[in-house]
């Protein structure tokens, strides 16, 4: 079994994910101290189109709307324990902090084994692929504008899969630096 895959029992194969009530979703932590916003973004293991994911994003956006006014010096985005999961909810949640709407992308193969490059952008609460499609999660734009401030994104050996894509989304942002150890390498 590839280390990025997982095994499910025969009954679980009938439903593409474990039943929603079995998901254990950690909230995104947001604290502000001395003008610095600290966000700890855990992995998110629920389907992107599930109500649980939508509420997860909306709850974080509420926190961000309330607390961002106190962030005057910069942001620390902690991805050190983000082992991956559903990529779209994580990007939708953190999207308002992205000042460069180009997120990154990934390679896919079509039925003829041709390589297709999927480029992703985030704008006004919508994640788009190659400007021709939208994500399953569409969140309204925050009423509060987030001032572009310096960001430090913390990564480590546990940062994996969609957590790595999230780090990539920050890599080319203005005034942003990635700090830490090499990631798990699942997104390579």
Coordinates of N, CA, C and O in Angstrom, one line a residue, residues 17-119:
X17 N -16.5 8.0 2.0 CA -15.8 8.3 3.2 C -16.4 7.6 4.3 O -17.5 7.2 4.2
X18 N -15.7 7.6 5.5 CA -16.4 7.0 6.7 C -17.6 7.9 6.9 O -17.7 9.1 6.5
X19 N -18.6 7.4 7.6 CA -19.8 8.2 7.9 C -19.5 9.5 8.6 O -18.6 9.5 9.4
X20 N -20.1 10.6 8.2 CA -19.8 11.9 8.7 C -19.7 12.0 10.2 O -18.9 12.7 10.8
X21 N -20.5 11.2 11.0 CA -20.5 11.4 12.4 C -19.2 10.8 13.0 O -18.9 10.9 14.2
X22 N -18.4 10.1 12.2 CA -17.2 9.5 12.7 C -16.0 10.4 12.5 O -14.9 10.1 13.0
X23 N -16.2 11.5 11.8 CA -15.1 12.5 11.6 C -14.7 13.2 12.9 O -15.6 13.6 13.6
X24 N -13.5 13.3 13.1 CA -13.0 14.1 14.3 C -12.2 15.3 13.7 O -11.1 15.2 13.2
X25 N -12.9 16.4 13.7 CA -12.3 17.6 13.1 C -11.9 18.6 14.2 O -12.6 18.9 15.0
X26 N -10.6 19.0 14.1 CA -10.1 19.9 15.1 C -10.3 21.3 14.6 O -10.2 21.6 13.4
X27 N -10.7 22.2 15.5 CA -10.9 23.6 15.1 C -9.5 24.3 14.8 O -8.5 23.8 15.3
X28 N -9.6 25.3 14.0 CA -8.4 26.1 13.7 C -8.2 27.0 14.8 O -9.1 27.7 15.3
X29 N -7.0 27.1 15.4 CA -6.7 28.0 16.5 C -6.3 29.3 16.0 O -5.5 29.4 15.0
X30 N -6.8 30.4 16.6 CA -6.4 31.8 16.3 C -6.3 32.5 17.6 O -7.2 32.7 18.4
X31 N -5.1 33.0 17.8 CA -4.8 33.8 19.0 C -4.0 35.1 18.5 O -3.3 35.0 17.5
X32 N -4.2 36.2 19.2 CA -3.5 37.4 18.9 C -2.8 37.8 20.2 O -3.4 38.0 21.3
X33 N -1.5 38.0 20.1 CA -0.7 38.5 21.3 C 0.3 39.5 20.8 O 1.0 39.3 19.8
X34 N 0.3 40.7 21.4 CA 1.2 41.8 21.1 C 1.2 42.1 19.6 O 2.2 42.4 19.0
X35 N 0.0 42.1 19.0 CA -0.1 42.5 17.6 C 0.2 41.5 16.6 O 0.2 41.7 15.4
X36 N 0.5 40.2 17.0 CA 0.9 39.1 16.1 C -0.2 38.1 16.2 O -0.6 37.6 17.3
X37 N -0.8 37.8 15.0 CA -1.8 36.7 14.9 C -1.1 35.4 14.7 O -0.2 35.2 13.9
X38 N -1.6 34.4 15.5 CA -1.0 33.0 15.5 C -2.2 32.1 15.1 O -3.2 32.1 15.7
X39 N -2.0 31.4 14.0 CA -3.0 30.5 13.5 C -2.4 29.1 13.4 O -1.4 28.9 12.8
X40 N -3.0 28.2 14.1 CA -2.6 26.8 14.0 C -3.6 26.0 13.2 O -4.7 25.9 13.6
X41 N -3.2 25.6 12.0 CA -4.1 25.0 11.0 C -3.8 23.5 11.0 O -2.8 23.0 10.6
X42 N -4.8 22.7 11.6 CA -4.6 21.3 11.7 C -5.0 20.7 10.3 O -5.6 21.4 9.5
X43 N -4.7 19.4 10.2 CA -5.3 18.7 9.0 C -6.8 18.7 9.1 O -7.3 18.8 10.2
X44 N -7.4 18.5 8.0 CA -8.9 18.4 8.0 C -9.4 17.2 7.3 O -9.3 17.1 6.0
X45 N -9.9 16.3 8.0 CA -10.3 15.0 7.5 C -11.8 14.8 7.4 O -12.4 14.1 8.2
X46 N -12.4 15.5 6.5 CA -13.8 15.4 6.2 C -14.0 15.8 4.8 O -13.2 16.5 4.2
X47 N -15.0 15.3 4.1 CA -15.2 15.6 2.7 C -15.4 17.1 2.5 O -16.0 17.8 3.3
X48 N -14.8 17.6 1.4 CA -14.9 19.0 1.0 C -16.3 19.5 0.9 O -16.6 20.6 1.2
X49 N -17.2 18.7 0.4 CA -18.6 19.1 0.2 C -19.5 18.8 1.4 O -20.7 19.0 1.3
X50 N -19.0 18.4 2.5 CA -19.8 18.1 3.6 C -20.1 19.3 4.4 O -19.3 20.3 4.5
X51 N -21.2 19.4 5.1 CA -21.6 20.5 5.9 C -20.6 20.8 7.0 O -20.4 21.9 7.4
X52 N -20.0 19.7 7.5 CA -19.0 19.8 8.6 C -17.8 20.7 8.1 O -17.4 21.6 8.8
X53 N -17.4 20.5 6.8 CA -16.3 21.3 6.3 C -16.8 22.8 6.1 O -16.0 23.7 6.4
X54 N -18.0 23.0 5.6 CA -18.5 24.3 5.4 C -18.5 25.1 6.8 O -18.1 26.2 6.9
X55 N -19.0 24.4 7.8 CA -19.1 25.0 9.1 C -17.7 25.3 9.7 O -17.5 26.3 10.3
X56 N -16.8 24.4 9.4 CA -15.4 24.5 9.9 C -14.8 25.8 9.3 O -14.2 26.6 10.0
X57 N -15.0 26.0 8.0 CA -14.5 27.2 7.3 C -15.2 28.5 7.9 O -14.6 29.5 8.2
X58 N -16.5 28.4 8.0 CA -17.3 29.6 8.4 C -16.9 30.0 9.9 O -16.8 31.2 10.2
X59 N -16.7 29.0 10.7 CA -16.3 29.3 12.1 C -15.0 30.0 12.2 O -14.8 30.9 12.9
X60 N -14.0 29.5 11.3 CA -12.7 30.2 11.3 C -12.9 31.6 10.8 O -12.3 32.6 11.3
X61 N -13.7 31.8 9.7 CA -13.9 33.1 9.2 C -14.5 34.1 10.2 O -14.1 35.3 10.2
X62 N -15.4 33.6 11.0 CA -15.9 34.4 12.1 C -14.8 34.9 13.1 O -14.7 36.0 13.4
X63 N -14.0 33.9 13.5 CA -12.8 34.3 14.4 C -11.9 35.3 13.7 O -11.5 36.3 14.3
X64 N -11.6 35.1 12.4 CA -10.8 36.0 11.7 C -11.4 37.4 11.6 O -10.7 38.4 11.7
X65 N -12.7 37.4 11.4 CA -13.3 38.7 11.3 C -13.2 39.5 12.6 O -13.0 40.7 12.6
X66 N -13.4 38.8 13.7 CA -13.3 39.4 15.0 C -11.9 39.8 15.5 O -11.7 40.8 16.1
X67 N -11.0 38.9 15.2 CA -9.6 39.1 15.8 C -8.6 39.8 14.8 O -7.6 40.4 15.3
X68 N -8.9 39.8 13.5 CA -7.8 40.4 12.6 C -7.6 41.9 12.9 O -6.5 42.4 12.6
X69 N -8.5 42.6 13.4 CA -8.3 44.0 13.7 C -7.2 44.3 14.7 O -6.6 45.3 14.8
X70 N -6.9 43.3 15.5 CA -5.9 43.4 16.6 C -4.5 43.0 16.1 O -3.5 43.1 16.8
X71 N -4.5 42.4 14.8 CA -3.2 42.0 14.3 C -2.6 43.2 13.5 O -3.1 43.6 12.5
X72 N -1.5 43.7 14.1 CA -0.9 44.9 13.6 C 0.5 44.7 13.1 O 1.0 45.6 12.3
X73 N 1.1 43.6 13.5 CA 2.6 43.4 13.2 C 2.8 42.3 12.2 O 3.7 42.4 11.4
X74 N 2.0 41.3 12.2 CA 2.2 40.1 11.3 C 1.5 38.9 11.7 O 0.8 38.9 12.7
X75 N 1.6 37.8 10.9 CA 1.0 36.6 11.2 C 2.0 35.4 11.3 O 3.0 35.4 10.6
X76 N 1.7 34.5 12.1 CA 2.4 33.2 12.1 C 1.3 32.1 11.8 O 0.3 32.0 12.5
X77 N 1.6 31.4 10.7 CA 0.7 30.3 10.3 C 1.4 29.0 10.6 O 2.5 28.7 10.0
X78 N 0.9 28.2 11.5 CA 1.6 27.0 12.0 C 1.0 25.8 11.3 O -0.2 25.4 11.6
X79 N 1.8 25.2 10.4 CA 1.4 24.0 9.7 C 2.2 22.8 10.1 O 2.1 21.7 9.5
X80 N 2.9 22.9 11.3 CA 3.8 21.8 11.7 C 3.1 20.5 12.0 O 3.6 19.4 11.9
X81 N 1.8 20.5 12.4 CA 1.0 19.3 12.7 C 0.0 19.1 11.7 O -0.9 18.2 11.9
X82 N 0.0 19.7 10.5 CA -1.0 19.6 9.5 C -0.6 18.4 8.6 O 0.3 18.5 7.7
X83 N -1.2 17.2 8.9 CA -0.8 16.0 8.2 C -1.6 15.8 6.9 O -1.4 14.8 6.2
X84 N -2.4 16.8 6.5 CA -3.2 16.7 5.3 C -4.7 16.6 5.5 O -5.2 17.0 6.5
X85 N -5.3 15.9 4.5 CA -6.7 15.8 4.5 C -7.4 16.5 3.3 O -6.8 16.5 2.3
X86 N -8.5 17.0 3.6 CA -9.3 17.7 2.5 C -8.7 19.1 2.2 O -8.7 20.0 3.1
X87 N -8.1 19.2 1.1 CA -7.4 20.4 0.7 C -8.3 21.7 0.6 O -8.0 22.7 1.0
X88 N -9.4 21.5 0.0 CA -10.3 22.7 -0.3 C -10.8 23.4 0.9 O -10.7 24.6 0.9
X89 N -11.2 22.7 2.0 CA -11.6 23.5 3.1 C -10.5 24.3 3.8 O -10.7 25.4 4.2
X90 N -9.3 23.7 3.7 CA -8.1 24.4 4.3 C -7.8 25.7 3.5 O -7.6 26.7 4.1
X91 N -7.8 25.6 2.2 CA -7.5 26.7 1.4 C -8.7 27.8 1.5 O -8.4 29.0 1.6
X92 N -9.9 27.3 1.5 CA -11.0 28.2 1.7 C -10.9 29.0 3.0 O -11.2 30.2 3.1
X93 N -10.5 28.3 4.1 CA -10.4 28.9 5.4 C -9.3 30.0 5.4 O -9.5 31.1 5.9
X94 N -8.2 29.6 4.9 CA -7.0 30.5 5.0 C -6.9 31.5 3.9 O -6.2 32.5 3.9
X95 N -7.8 31.3 2.9 CA -7.8 32.2 1.7 C -7.8 33.7 1.9 O -7.0 34.4 1.2
X96 N -8.5 34.2 2.8 CA -8.5 35.7 3.0 C -7.1 36.2 3.4 O -6.9 37.4 3.2
X97 N -6.2 35.4 3.8 CA -4.9 35.9 4.2 C -3.9 35.8 3.0 O -2.8 36.4 3.0
X98 N -4.4 35.2 1.9 CA -3.5 35.1 0.7 C -3.6 36.4 -0.1 O -4.6 36.9 -0.5
X99 N -2.4 37.1 -0.3 CA -2.4 38.3 -1.0 C -2.1 38.1 -2.5 O -2.4 39.0 -3.3
X100 N -1.5 37.0 -2.8 CA -1.3 36.6 -4.2 C -2.3 35.5 -4.5 O -2.2 34.4 -3.9
X101 N -3.3 35.7 -5.3 CA -4.4 34.7 -5.5 C -4.0 33.4 -6.1 O -4.7 32.5 -6.2
X102 N -2.8 33.4 -6.7 CA -2.3 32.1 -7.4 C -1.8 31.2 -6.3 O -0.9 31.5 -5.5
X103 N -2.5 30.1 -6.1 CA -2.2 29.1 -5.0 C -1.1 28.2 -5.4 O -0.2 27.9 -4.7
X104 N -1.1 27.6 -6.6 CA -0.2 26.6 -7.0 C -1.0 25.6 -7.9 O -1.9 26.0 -8.6
X105 N -0.7 24.4 -7.8 CA -1.4 23.4 -8.6 C -0.8 22.0 -8.5 O 0.0 21.8 -7.6
X106 N -1.2 21.1 -9.3 CA -0.7 19.7 -9.3 C -0.9 19.1 -10.6 O -1.7 19.6 -11.5
X107 N -0.2 18.0 -10.8 CA -0.3 17.2 -12.1 C -1.3 16.1 -11.9 O -1.4 15.4 -10.9
X108 N -2.1 15.8 -13.0 CA -3.0 14.7 -13.1 C -2.7 14.0 -14.4 O -2.1 14.6 -15.3
X109 N -3.2 12.8 -14.5 CA -3.1 12.1 -15.8 C -4.6 11.8 -16.3 O -5.4 11.4 -15.5
X110 N -4.8 12.0 -17.6 CA -6.2 11.7 -18.1 C -6.2 10.2 -18.5 O -5.3 9.5 -18.3
X111 N -7.4 9.8 -19.1 CA -7.6 8.4 -19.4 C -6.5 7.9 -20.5 O -6.3 6.7 -20.6
X112 N -5.9 8.8 -21.2 CA -4.9 8.5 -22.2 C -3.5 8.6 -21.7 O -2.5 8.6 -22.4
X113 N -3.3 8.8 -20.4 CA -2.1 8.9 -19.7 C -1.3 10.2 -20.0 O -0.1 10.3 -19.8
X114 N -2.1 11.2 -20.5 CA -1.5 12.5 -20.8 C -1.5 13.3 -19.5 O -2.4 13.2 -18.7
X115 N -0.4 14.1 -19.3 CA -0.3 14.9 -18.1 C -1.1 16.2 -18.2 O -1.0 16.9 -19.2
X116 N -1.9 16.4 -17.2 CA -2.7 17.7 -17.2 C -2.3 18.5 -16.0 O -2.1 17.9 -14.9
X117 N -2.0 19.7 -16.2 CA -1.6 20.6 -15.1 C -2.9 21.3 -14.6 O -3.5 22.0 -15.3
X118 N -3.2 21.2 -13.3 CA -4.3 21.9 -12.7 C -3.7 23.0 -11.9 O -3.1 22.8 -10.9
X119 N -4.0 24.2 -12.4 CA -3.6 25.4 -11.6 C -4.7 25.9 -10.8 O -5.9 25.8 -11.2

